[in-house]
C-alpha positions in Angstrom: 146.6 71.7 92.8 145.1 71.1 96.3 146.6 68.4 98.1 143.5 65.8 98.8 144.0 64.6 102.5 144.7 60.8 102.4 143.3 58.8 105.5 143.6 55.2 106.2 139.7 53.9 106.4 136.4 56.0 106.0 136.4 59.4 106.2 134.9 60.6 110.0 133.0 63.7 110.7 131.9 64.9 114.1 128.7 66.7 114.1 127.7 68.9 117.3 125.5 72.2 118.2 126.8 74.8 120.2 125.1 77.8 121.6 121.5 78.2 121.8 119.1 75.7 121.2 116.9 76.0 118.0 114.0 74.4 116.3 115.1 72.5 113.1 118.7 71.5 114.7 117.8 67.9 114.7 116.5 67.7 111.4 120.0 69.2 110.4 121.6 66.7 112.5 119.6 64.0 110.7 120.6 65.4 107.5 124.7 65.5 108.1 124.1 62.2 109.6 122.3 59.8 106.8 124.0 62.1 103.8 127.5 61.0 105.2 126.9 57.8 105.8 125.2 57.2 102.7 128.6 58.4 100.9 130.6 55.8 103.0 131.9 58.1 106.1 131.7 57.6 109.4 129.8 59.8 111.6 130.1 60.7 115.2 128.0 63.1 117.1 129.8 65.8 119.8 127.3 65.8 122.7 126.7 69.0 124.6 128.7 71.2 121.7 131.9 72.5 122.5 132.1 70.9 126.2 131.6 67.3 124.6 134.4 68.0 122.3 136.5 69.0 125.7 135.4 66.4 128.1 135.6 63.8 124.9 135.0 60.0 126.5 131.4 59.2 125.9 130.7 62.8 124.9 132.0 61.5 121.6 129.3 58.5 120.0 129.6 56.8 116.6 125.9 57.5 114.9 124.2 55.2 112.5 121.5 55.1 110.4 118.9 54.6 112.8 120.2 56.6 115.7 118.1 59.9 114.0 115.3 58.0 113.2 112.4 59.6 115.1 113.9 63.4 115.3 112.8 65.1 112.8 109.5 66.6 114.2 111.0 67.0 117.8 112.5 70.7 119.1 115.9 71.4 120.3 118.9 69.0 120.0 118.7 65.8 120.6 122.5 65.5 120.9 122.6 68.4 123.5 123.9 72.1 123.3 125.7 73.9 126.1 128.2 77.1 126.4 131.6 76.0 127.3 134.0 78.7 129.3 136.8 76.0 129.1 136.7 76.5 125.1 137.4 80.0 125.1 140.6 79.0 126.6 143.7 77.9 124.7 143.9 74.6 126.8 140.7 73.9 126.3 140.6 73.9 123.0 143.8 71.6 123.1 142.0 68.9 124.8 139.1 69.3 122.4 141.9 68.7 119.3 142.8 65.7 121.7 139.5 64.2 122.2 138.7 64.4 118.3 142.1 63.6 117.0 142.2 60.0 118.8 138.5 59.3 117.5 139.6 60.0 114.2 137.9 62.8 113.5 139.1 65.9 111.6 136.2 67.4 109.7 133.6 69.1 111.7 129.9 70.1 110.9 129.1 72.9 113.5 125.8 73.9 113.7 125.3 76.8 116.1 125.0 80.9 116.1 127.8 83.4 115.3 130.1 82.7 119.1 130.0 78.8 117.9 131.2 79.4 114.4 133.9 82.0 116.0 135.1 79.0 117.9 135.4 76.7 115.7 137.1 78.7 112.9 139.8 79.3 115.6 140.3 75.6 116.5 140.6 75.0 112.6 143.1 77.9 112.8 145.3 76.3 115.9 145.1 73.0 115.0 148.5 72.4 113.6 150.1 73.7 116.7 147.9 72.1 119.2 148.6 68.7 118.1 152.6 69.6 118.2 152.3 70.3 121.6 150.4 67.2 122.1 152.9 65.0 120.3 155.9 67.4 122.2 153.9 66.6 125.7 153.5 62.9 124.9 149.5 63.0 124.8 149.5 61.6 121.0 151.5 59.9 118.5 153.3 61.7 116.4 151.6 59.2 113.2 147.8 59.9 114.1 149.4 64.0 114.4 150.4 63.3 110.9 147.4 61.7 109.6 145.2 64.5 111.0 147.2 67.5 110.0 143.8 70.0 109.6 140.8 70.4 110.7 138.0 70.7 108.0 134.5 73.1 108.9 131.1 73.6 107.8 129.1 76.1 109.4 125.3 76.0 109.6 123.6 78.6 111.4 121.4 77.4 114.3 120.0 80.4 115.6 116.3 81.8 115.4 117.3 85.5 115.9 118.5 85.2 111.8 121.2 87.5 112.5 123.9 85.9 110.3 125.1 87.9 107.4 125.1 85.6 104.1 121.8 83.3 104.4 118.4 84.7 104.4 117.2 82.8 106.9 118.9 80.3 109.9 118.0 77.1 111.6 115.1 78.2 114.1 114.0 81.4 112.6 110.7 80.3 111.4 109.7 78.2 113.7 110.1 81.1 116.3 108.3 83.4 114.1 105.2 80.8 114.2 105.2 80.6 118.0 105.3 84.4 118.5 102.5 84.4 115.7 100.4 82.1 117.6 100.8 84.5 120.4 100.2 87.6 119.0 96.9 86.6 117.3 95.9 84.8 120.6 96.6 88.2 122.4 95.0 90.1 119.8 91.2 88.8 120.1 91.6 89.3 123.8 92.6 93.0 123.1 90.1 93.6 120.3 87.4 92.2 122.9 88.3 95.2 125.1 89.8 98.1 123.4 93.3 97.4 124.7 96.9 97.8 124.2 99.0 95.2 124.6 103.2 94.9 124.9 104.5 92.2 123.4 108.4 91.4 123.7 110.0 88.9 121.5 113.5 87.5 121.8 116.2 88.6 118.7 119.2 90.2 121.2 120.9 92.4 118.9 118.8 91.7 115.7 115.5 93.2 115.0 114.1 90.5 112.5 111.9 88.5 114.6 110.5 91.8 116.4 110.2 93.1 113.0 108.6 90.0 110.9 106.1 90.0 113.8 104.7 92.8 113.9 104.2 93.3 110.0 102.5 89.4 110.0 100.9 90.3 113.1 99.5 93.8 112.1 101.1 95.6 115.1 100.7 99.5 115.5 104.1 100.1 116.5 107.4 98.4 116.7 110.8 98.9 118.5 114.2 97.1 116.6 117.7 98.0 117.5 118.5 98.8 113.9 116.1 101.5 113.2 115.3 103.4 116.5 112.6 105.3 117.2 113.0 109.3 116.3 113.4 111.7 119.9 109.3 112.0 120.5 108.6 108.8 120.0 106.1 108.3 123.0 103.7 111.3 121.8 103.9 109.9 118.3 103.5 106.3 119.0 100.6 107.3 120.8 99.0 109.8 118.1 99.5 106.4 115.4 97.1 104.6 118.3 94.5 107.1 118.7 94.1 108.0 114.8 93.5 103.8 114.4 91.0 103.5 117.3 89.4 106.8 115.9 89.5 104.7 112.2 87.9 101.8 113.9 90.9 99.8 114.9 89.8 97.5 118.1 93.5 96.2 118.9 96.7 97.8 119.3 99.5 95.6 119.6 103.1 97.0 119.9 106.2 94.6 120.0 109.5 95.2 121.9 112.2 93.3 120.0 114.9 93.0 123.5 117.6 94.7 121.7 115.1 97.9 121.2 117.1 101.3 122.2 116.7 104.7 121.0 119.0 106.9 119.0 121.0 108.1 122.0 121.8 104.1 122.9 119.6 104.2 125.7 117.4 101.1 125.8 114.1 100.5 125.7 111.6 98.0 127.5 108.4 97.1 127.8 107.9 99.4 131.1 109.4 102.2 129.6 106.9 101.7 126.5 103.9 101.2 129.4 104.8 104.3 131.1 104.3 106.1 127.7 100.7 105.0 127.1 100.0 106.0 130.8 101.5 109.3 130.3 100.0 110.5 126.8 96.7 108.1 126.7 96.2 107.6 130.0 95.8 104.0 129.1 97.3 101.0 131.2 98.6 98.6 129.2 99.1 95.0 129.2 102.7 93.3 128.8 103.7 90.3 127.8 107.1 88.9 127.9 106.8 85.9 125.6 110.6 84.6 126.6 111.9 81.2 125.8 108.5 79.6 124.0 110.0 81.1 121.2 112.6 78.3 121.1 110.5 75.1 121.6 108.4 73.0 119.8 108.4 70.5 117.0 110.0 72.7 114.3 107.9 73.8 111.2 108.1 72.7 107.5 110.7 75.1 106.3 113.0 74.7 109.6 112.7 70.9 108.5 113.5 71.5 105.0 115.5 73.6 104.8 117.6 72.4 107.2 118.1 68.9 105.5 118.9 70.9 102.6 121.9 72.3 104.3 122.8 69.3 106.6 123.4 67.6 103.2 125.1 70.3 101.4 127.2 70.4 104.7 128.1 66.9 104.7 129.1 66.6 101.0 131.6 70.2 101.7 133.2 68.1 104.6 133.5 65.3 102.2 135.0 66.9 99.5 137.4 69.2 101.3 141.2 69.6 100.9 143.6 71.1 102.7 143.1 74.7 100.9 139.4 74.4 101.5 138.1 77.4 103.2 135.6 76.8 106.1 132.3 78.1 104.6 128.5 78.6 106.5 126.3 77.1 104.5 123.0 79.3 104.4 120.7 79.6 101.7 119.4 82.4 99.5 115.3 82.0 97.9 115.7 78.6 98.6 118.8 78.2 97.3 121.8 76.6 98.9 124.6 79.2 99.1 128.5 78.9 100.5 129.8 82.0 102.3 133.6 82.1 103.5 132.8 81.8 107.2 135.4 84.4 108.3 133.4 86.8 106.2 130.3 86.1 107.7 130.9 86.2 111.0 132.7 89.7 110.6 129.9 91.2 108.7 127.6 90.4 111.3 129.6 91.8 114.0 130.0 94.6 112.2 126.2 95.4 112.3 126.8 95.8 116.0 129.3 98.2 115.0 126.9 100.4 112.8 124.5 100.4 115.5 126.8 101.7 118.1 127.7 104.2 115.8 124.2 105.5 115.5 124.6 105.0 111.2 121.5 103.3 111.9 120.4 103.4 108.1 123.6 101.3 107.6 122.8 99.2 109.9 119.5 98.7 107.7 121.0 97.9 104.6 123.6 95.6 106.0 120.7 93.3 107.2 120.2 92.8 103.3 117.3 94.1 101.3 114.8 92.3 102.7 114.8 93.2 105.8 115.4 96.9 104.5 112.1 96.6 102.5 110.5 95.4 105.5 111.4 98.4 107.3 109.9 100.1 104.4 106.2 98.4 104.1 105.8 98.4 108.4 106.7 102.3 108.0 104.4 102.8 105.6 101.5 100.6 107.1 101.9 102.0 110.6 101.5 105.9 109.2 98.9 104.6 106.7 96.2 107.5 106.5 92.5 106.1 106.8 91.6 109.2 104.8 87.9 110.5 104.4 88.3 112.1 101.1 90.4 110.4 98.3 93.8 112.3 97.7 93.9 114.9 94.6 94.7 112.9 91.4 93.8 109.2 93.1 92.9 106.1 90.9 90.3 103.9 91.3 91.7 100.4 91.9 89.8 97.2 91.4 90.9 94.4 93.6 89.8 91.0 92.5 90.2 86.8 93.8 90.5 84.5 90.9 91.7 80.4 91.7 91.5 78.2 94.2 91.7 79.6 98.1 94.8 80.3 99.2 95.7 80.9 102.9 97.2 84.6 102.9 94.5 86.3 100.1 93.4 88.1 103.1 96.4 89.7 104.2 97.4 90.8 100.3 94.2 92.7 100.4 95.1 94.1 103.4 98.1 95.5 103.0 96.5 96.5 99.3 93.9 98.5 100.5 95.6 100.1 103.5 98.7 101.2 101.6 96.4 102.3 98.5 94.5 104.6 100.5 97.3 106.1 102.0 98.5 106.7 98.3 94.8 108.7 97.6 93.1 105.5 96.0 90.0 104.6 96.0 90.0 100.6 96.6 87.6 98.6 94.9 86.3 95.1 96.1 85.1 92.5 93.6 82.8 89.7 95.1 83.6 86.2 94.0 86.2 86.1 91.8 85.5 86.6 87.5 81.9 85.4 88.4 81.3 88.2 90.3 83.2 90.4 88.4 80.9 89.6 85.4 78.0 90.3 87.7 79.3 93.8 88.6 79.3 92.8 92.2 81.4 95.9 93.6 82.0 97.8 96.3 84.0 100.6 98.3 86.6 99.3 100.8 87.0 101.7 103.7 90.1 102.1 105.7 88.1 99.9 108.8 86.7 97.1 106.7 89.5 95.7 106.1 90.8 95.4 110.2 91.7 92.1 111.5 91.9 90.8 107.9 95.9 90.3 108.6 96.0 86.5 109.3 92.3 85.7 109.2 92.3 82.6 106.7 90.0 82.0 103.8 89.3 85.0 101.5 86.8 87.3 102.5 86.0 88.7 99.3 86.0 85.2 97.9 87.0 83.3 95.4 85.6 81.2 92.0 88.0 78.8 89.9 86.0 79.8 86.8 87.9 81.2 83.9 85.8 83.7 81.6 85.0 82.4 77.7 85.4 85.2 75.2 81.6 85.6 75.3 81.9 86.8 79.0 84.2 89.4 78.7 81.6 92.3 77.9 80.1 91.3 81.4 83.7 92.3 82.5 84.3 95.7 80.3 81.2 95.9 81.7 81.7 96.5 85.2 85.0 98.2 84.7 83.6 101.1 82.7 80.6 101.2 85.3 82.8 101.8 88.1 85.5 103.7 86.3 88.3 101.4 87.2 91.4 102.9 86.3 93.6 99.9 87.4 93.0 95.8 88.6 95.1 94.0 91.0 94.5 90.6 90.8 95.4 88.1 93.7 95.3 83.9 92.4 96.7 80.9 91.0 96.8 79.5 87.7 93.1 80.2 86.9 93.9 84.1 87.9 96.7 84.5 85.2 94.9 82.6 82.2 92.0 85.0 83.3 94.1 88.0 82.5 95.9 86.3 79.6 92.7 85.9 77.9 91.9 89.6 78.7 95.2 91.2 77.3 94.2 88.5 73.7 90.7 91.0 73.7 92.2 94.1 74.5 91.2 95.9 71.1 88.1 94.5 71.1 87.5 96.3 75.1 88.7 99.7 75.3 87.4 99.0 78.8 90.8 96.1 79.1 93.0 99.0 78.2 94.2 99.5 81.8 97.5 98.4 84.0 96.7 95.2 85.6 99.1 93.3 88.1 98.4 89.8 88.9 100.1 88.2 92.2 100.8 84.8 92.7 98.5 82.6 95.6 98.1 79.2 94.9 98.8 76.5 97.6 99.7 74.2 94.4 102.9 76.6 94.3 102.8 76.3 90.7 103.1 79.9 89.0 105.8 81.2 86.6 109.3 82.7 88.0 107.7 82.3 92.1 109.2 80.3 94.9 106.7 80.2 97.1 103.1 81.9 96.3 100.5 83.0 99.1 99.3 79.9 100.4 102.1 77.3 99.6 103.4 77.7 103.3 100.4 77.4 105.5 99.1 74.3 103.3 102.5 72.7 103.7 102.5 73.0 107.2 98.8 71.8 107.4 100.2 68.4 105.3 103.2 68.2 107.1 101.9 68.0 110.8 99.3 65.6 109.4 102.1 63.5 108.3 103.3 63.5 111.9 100.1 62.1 113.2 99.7 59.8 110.7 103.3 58.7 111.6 102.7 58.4 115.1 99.7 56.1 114.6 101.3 53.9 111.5 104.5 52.9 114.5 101.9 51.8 117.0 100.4 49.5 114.6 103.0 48.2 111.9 101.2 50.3 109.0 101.9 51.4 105.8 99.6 54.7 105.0 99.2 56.2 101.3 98.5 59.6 102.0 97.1 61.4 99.2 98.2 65.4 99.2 96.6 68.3 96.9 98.5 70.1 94.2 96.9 69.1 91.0 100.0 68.4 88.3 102.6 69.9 90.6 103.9 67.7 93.6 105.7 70.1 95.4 103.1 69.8 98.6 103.6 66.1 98.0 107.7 66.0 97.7 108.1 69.1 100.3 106.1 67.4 102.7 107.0 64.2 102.3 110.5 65.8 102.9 109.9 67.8 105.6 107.9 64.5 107.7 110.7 62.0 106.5 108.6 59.9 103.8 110.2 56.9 102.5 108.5 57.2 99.5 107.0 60.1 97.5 105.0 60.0 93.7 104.8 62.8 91.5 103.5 63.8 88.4 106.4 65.3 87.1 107.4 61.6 87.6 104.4 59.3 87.1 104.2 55.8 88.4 105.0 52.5 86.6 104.9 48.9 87.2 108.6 48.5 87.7 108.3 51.3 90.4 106.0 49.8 92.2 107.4 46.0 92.5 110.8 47.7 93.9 108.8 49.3 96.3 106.5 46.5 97.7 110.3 44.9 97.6 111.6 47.4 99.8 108.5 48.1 102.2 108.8 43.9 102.6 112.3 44.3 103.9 111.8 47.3 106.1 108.7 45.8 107.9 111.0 42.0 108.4 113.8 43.9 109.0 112.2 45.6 112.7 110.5 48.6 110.7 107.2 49.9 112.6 105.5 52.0 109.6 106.2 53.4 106.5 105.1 56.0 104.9 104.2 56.7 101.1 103.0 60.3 99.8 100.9 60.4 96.2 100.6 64.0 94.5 97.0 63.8 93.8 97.7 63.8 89.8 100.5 61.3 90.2 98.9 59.0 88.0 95.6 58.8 86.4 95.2 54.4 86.9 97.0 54.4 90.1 95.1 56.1 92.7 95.8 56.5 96.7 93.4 53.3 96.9 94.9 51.6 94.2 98.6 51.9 95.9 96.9 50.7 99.5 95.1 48.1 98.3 98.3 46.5 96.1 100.6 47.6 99.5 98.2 45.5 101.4 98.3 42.1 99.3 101.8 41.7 99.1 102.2 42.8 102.7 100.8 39.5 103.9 101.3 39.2 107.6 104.0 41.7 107.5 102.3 44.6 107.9 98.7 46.6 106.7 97.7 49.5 104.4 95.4 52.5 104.7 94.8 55.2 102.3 94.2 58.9 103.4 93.1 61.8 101.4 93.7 64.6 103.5 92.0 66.9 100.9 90.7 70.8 101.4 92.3 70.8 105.3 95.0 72.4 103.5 93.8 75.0 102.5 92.1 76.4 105.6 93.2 77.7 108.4 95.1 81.2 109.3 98.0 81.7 107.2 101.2 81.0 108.3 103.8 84.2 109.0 105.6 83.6 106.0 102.6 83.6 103.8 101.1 86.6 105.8 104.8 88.3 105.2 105.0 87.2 101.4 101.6 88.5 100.6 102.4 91.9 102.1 105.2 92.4 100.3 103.5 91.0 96.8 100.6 93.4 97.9 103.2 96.6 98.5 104.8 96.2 95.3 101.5 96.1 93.3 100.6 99.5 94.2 103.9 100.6 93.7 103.6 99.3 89.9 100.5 101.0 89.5 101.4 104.0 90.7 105.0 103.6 88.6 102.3 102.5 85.5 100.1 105.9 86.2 102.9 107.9 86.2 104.2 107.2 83.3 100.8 106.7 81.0 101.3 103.1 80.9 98.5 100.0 80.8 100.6 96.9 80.8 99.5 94.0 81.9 102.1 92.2 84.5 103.0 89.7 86.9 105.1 89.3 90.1 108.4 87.1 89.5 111.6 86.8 91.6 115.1 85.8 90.3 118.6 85.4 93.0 118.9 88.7 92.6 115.7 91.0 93.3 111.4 90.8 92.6 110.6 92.3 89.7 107.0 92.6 87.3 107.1 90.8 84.2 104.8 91.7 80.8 102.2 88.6 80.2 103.7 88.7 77.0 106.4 86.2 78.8 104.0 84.3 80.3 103.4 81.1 77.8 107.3 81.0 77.4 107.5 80.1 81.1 104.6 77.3 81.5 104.0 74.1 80.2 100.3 74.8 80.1 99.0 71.0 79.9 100.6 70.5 82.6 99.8 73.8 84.2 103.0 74.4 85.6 106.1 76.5 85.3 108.8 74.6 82.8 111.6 75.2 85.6 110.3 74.3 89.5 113.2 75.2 92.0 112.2 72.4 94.0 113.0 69.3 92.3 116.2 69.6 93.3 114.7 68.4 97.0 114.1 64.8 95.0 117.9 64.7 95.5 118.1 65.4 99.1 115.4 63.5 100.0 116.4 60.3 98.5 119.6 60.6 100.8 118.0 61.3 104.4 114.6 59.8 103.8 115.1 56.8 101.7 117.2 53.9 102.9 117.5 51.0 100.8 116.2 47.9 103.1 116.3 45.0 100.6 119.7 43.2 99.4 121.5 44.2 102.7 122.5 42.7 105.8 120.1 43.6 108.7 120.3 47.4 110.0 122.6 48.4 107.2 122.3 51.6 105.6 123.2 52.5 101.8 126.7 53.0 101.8 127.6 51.8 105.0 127.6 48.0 104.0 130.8 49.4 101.9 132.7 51.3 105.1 132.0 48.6 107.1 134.2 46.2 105.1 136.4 48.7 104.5 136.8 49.0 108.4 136.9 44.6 108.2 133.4 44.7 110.0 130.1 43.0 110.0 127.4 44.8 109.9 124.9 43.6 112.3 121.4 44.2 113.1 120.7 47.9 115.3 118.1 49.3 117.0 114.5 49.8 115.4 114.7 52.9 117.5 117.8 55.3 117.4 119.3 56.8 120.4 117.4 59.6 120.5 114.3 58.5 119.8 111.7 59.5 122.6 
């Protein structure tokens, strides 16, 4: 049995960041922070990473509650990062062990790249014998040695290059996507305006991810990754890829330059060497732009925020719960799911990519990234040597290509990516105007290779959209147009609407010969609420759009002692509500799934009282727009603001169809070219082999796959239009730890939990700042 480290008083962790700076840090921070403390610990935060641990003194601060108040939405660390040469060092490292041994601290939540990790797992590993020598040189008693005899570690990746093996995605990655995005669709209207090529380079050192992400979301012509090199010619065939798009109508040519970029004889590759290229073969000068360290600043985005709460808490409980066997894990997350990797493992994986790449087995390289980033390779490939073809390839399909549901942010890229890729495959790609309306209406027509150029992140849905579902009566208007314009196949893009459409459709099959065709319905819905999906086309961008509403609406509540109700979309789903409310620290969030009752509500006017008499500034409640059928946004505010008093006022928002404009975000853009990609593979697979099943997209841990509609009423609860299982309930959890403090009943300033550690230490808890530490 494990021997369960006894030690007198709360347990303390020491949280720090080492290495590199990266958006969604703090929100980790936050997370280790309120989790632990809310579970009775004690919590101290390691300024300046590693070199805080070594100088110790007031490098070494005891956080509470309130100290991360305010952090959430700001970039960086707010507890300071640095690279320490005096760490790498054996004595170093001993004064570290000093410093944290006499604040009582022996479990450590590291948040930092692979180097930081590395460090860390070999302090854990010399522990023991640095606090002998301590004790031998008279530095510390040879009790607290005893009552500190290992270090505990949790790992969670800070780095937006996303080059750690065992997580799909670390602390900083997406936000640094986003900024790159913004850049590359602000450089590409300037390009398009002139016929010019631009050279973009994005940061990633040894990992290609973020120079690869980018240029798929962005709709580059060409890219350059250390993992997969370009072939010896690349320069005449980059530039043959950009003459045969201009000569298709493309306007812009983009090319990125991920830092790392080399060739296959090791040699490297920058942007001047890329210019040089264009001048040579096109006789074209190109523009470059080094984008450089934007890509690490700015308020982080929804999933850095989080996601990164989801594994500051799973962090905190690990450190909580470890023994002396424990093995130091990172904690990363896999679809949206919190994994535990042996960090040892990890860290030599990733190294070893470096290997492979000096090695030149650069198709190992590839698959060691995972097969995500392999498939990536796979769709950018096959877009960038996409064929704009004048004639349609012997033995082609005609494929119809249809909107059906509300908009969702991202429609236009998945018809991109469709149309491009299925006339590369010797399709002919059909558009349907205006959803099943349209449809009915025969409202058809030919999409060339051109017409679909600049439709990568261009928001709303060009070939538009209707949330009308057809009766039985309507269906011949559909057989219809199918038989009209001998449709062989329909790829279907859209929410809930989209697959009762088709559901109705396969029920009339025998009575349509027309219906007896493969369709493939992909999920889009910003209400996130379709069978076996984590996150359709759409859900992203809106949540974003919510979120940094939330932020302003935060920022003018504290000026003004306000409560706001702030009423989200998402029909009988509230993941925009709870993920939001989440990812913009909400105190209070109401769900369908949930409802609202009487009792709810007098606890909460009981606990908004407190917080407001108790120093509080604002507060902020978030309503699911079908939380409740009596108890509207209005409702909520005007109740809020008759038991507020004096204390404090109440306005309702309905932030409404905001959320689902604007350009999509580069997850959606990446999510819908995949879904897009692997619907013309299933109809090709399905044409092949003489098949006309009808299917949808779904994902499990393990891979995407397309399931029969026969499935489909097994996984719904169709009055409640929703999927039976929603992955993100289990963010009700970790929101109620870092979001939700319980005001009322306590002494002044006291968080839940820390009422209890403070008599355990024989302390009073007394009344702390309204504004942490941090806070701006």
């Amino acid at each position: 049995m494990p021997t369960v480290l006894e030690t007198p008083g709360p347990v303390r962790i020491g949280v720090l960041t080492s290495g590199g700076d990266a958006p969604g840090m703090n929100p980790a921070i936050r997370a280790v922070v309120r989790s632990a403390l809310a579970a009775g610990a004690e919590v101290f935060a390691v300024r300046e990473g590693w070199q805080g641990a070594v100088n110790g003194g007031e490098d070494i601060v005891a956080l509470e509650w309130d100290d991360v108040s305010g952090i959430m939405q700001r970039g960086g660390t707010v507890i300071g990062t640095a690279r320490c040469q005096e760490f790498r060092e054996r004595d170093g490292r001993r004064a570290a062990a000093l410093n944290l041994v006499r604040n009582g601290i022996d479990r450590l939540a590291v948040v930092g790249g692979d180097g930081s990790l590395t460090g860390a797992d070999t302090l854990r590993q010399e522990w023991h014998e640095l606090l002998e020598e301590l004790v031998a040189e008279g530095r510390l008693d040879r009790q607290v040695a005893d009552t500190h005899p290992d270090l505990m570690i949790a790992g969670l990746v800070g780095s937006i290059d996303n080059d750690m093996v065992g997580t799909d995605m670390t602390i900083g990655t997406d936000t640094a996507l986003h900024r790159i995005i913004e850049a590359v669709d602000a450089i590409a209207s300037t390009a398009a305006s002139h016929q010019r090529i631009f050279i973009v380079e994005v940061m990633g050192r040894e990992c290609g991810y973020l120079g690869l992400n980018s240029a798929v979301a962005g709709g580059a012509a060409y890219v350059f990754i250390p993992e997969a090199p370009p072939a010896e010619g690349w320069q005449q065939h980059m530039c043959d890829l950009i003459q045969r798009g201009r000569a298709a109508g493309r306007r812009d040519s983009l090319i990125i330059v991920a830092e790392g970029a080399r060739d296959r004889a090791g040699n490297p590759i920058h942007c001047d060497d890329v210019r040089q290229a264009l001048q040579d073969n096109l006789g074209q000068d190109a523009r470059v732009t080094i984008l450089g360290h934007v890509q690490r600043g700015g308020s982080p985005t929804a999933y850095d925020r989080w996601m990164s709460s989801m594994v500051g808490v799973a962090a905190a409980e690990e450190l909580l719960n470890a023994t002396r066997d424990t093995v130091p894990v990172v904690i990363g997350v896999h679809r949206n799911r919190i994994i535990r990797n042996p960090l040892v493992d990890a860290v030599r994986a990733t190294r070893a990519i470096g290997d492979l790449v000096r090695a030149h087995d650069f198709e190992g390289a590839v698959e060691a990234r995972g097969d995500g980033f392999r498939r990536m390779v796979e769709i950018f490939n096959a877009l960038a040597e996409a064929e704009p073809r004048v004639t349609h390839g012997h033995g082609g399909k005609r494929i119809g290509i249809v909107h059906a549901g509300g908009l969702a942010p991202g429609m236009n890229t998945a018809v991109w990516a469709a149309v491009r890729l299925g006339i590369d495959a010797g399709h002919t790609m059909l558009g349907i105007q205006g959803g099943f309306p349209g449809f009915m209406k025969g409202r058809v027509s030919e999409f060339a290779w051109g017409d679909v150029e600049g439709w990568t992140g261009m928001g709303g849905a060009e070939l538009g959209t209707r949330r009308e579902v057809p009766q039985s009566e309507e269906l011949y208007g559909i057989a219809r147009t199918l038989e009209e314009n001998s449709m062989d196949a329909l790829l279907v893009i859209g929410g809930f609407n989209a697959y009762e459409a088709v559901q109705l459709m396969q029920a009339e099959r025998r009575r349509y010969p027309a219906f007896d065709l493969p369709i493939v319905v992909l999920p889009a819905s910003i209400d996130n609420n379709l069978p076996e999906w984590r996150m359709a086309v759409g859900a992203d961008s809106a949540l974003n759009v919510a979120m940094e509403s939330l932020d302003r609406i935060k920022q003018s509540a504290a000026a003004s002692r306000r409560c706001f109700v702030v009423e989200t979309m998402g029909r009988n789903c509230g993941f925009l509500a709870q993920v939001s409310g989440l990812a913009a620290g909400a105190e209070r969030v109401y769900l369908n799934e949930e409802g609202i009752t009487i009792s709810m509500l007098e606890e909460d006017v009981r606990q908004m009282r407190a917080a407001f008499e108790q120093g509080r500034r604002f507060y902020l409640a978030v309503r699911n727009e079908e939380a409740a059928e009596y108890y509207t946004a209005d409702f909520l505010a005007r109740l809020f603001e008759a038991e507020g008093g004096d204390l404090f006022d109440v306005r309702p928002i309905i932030l409404g169809h905001v959320q689902q404009g604007g350009n999509p975000t580069p997850f959606d853009r990446l999510v819908a070219t995949r879904l897009a990609a692997a619907g013309i593979e299933e109809l090709d697979r399905q044409f092949a082999a003489g098949t006309s099943t009808y299917v949808f997209a779904t994902e499990s841990d393990e891979a995407y796959a397309m399931t029969p509609f026969k499935e489909f009423e097994d996984l719904v609860d169709l009055e409640s239009r929703r999927p039976k299982q929603q992955w993100w309930l289990t963010m009700r959890e970790v929101a109620e730890k870092v979001n939700n403090r319980s005001f009322a009943d306590q002494p002044l300033g006291t968080a839940p939990g820390e009422l209890a550690a403070a008599e355990a230490r024989g302390e009073k808890a007394g009344r702390r700042r309204a504004r942490g530490k941090f806070a701006g």
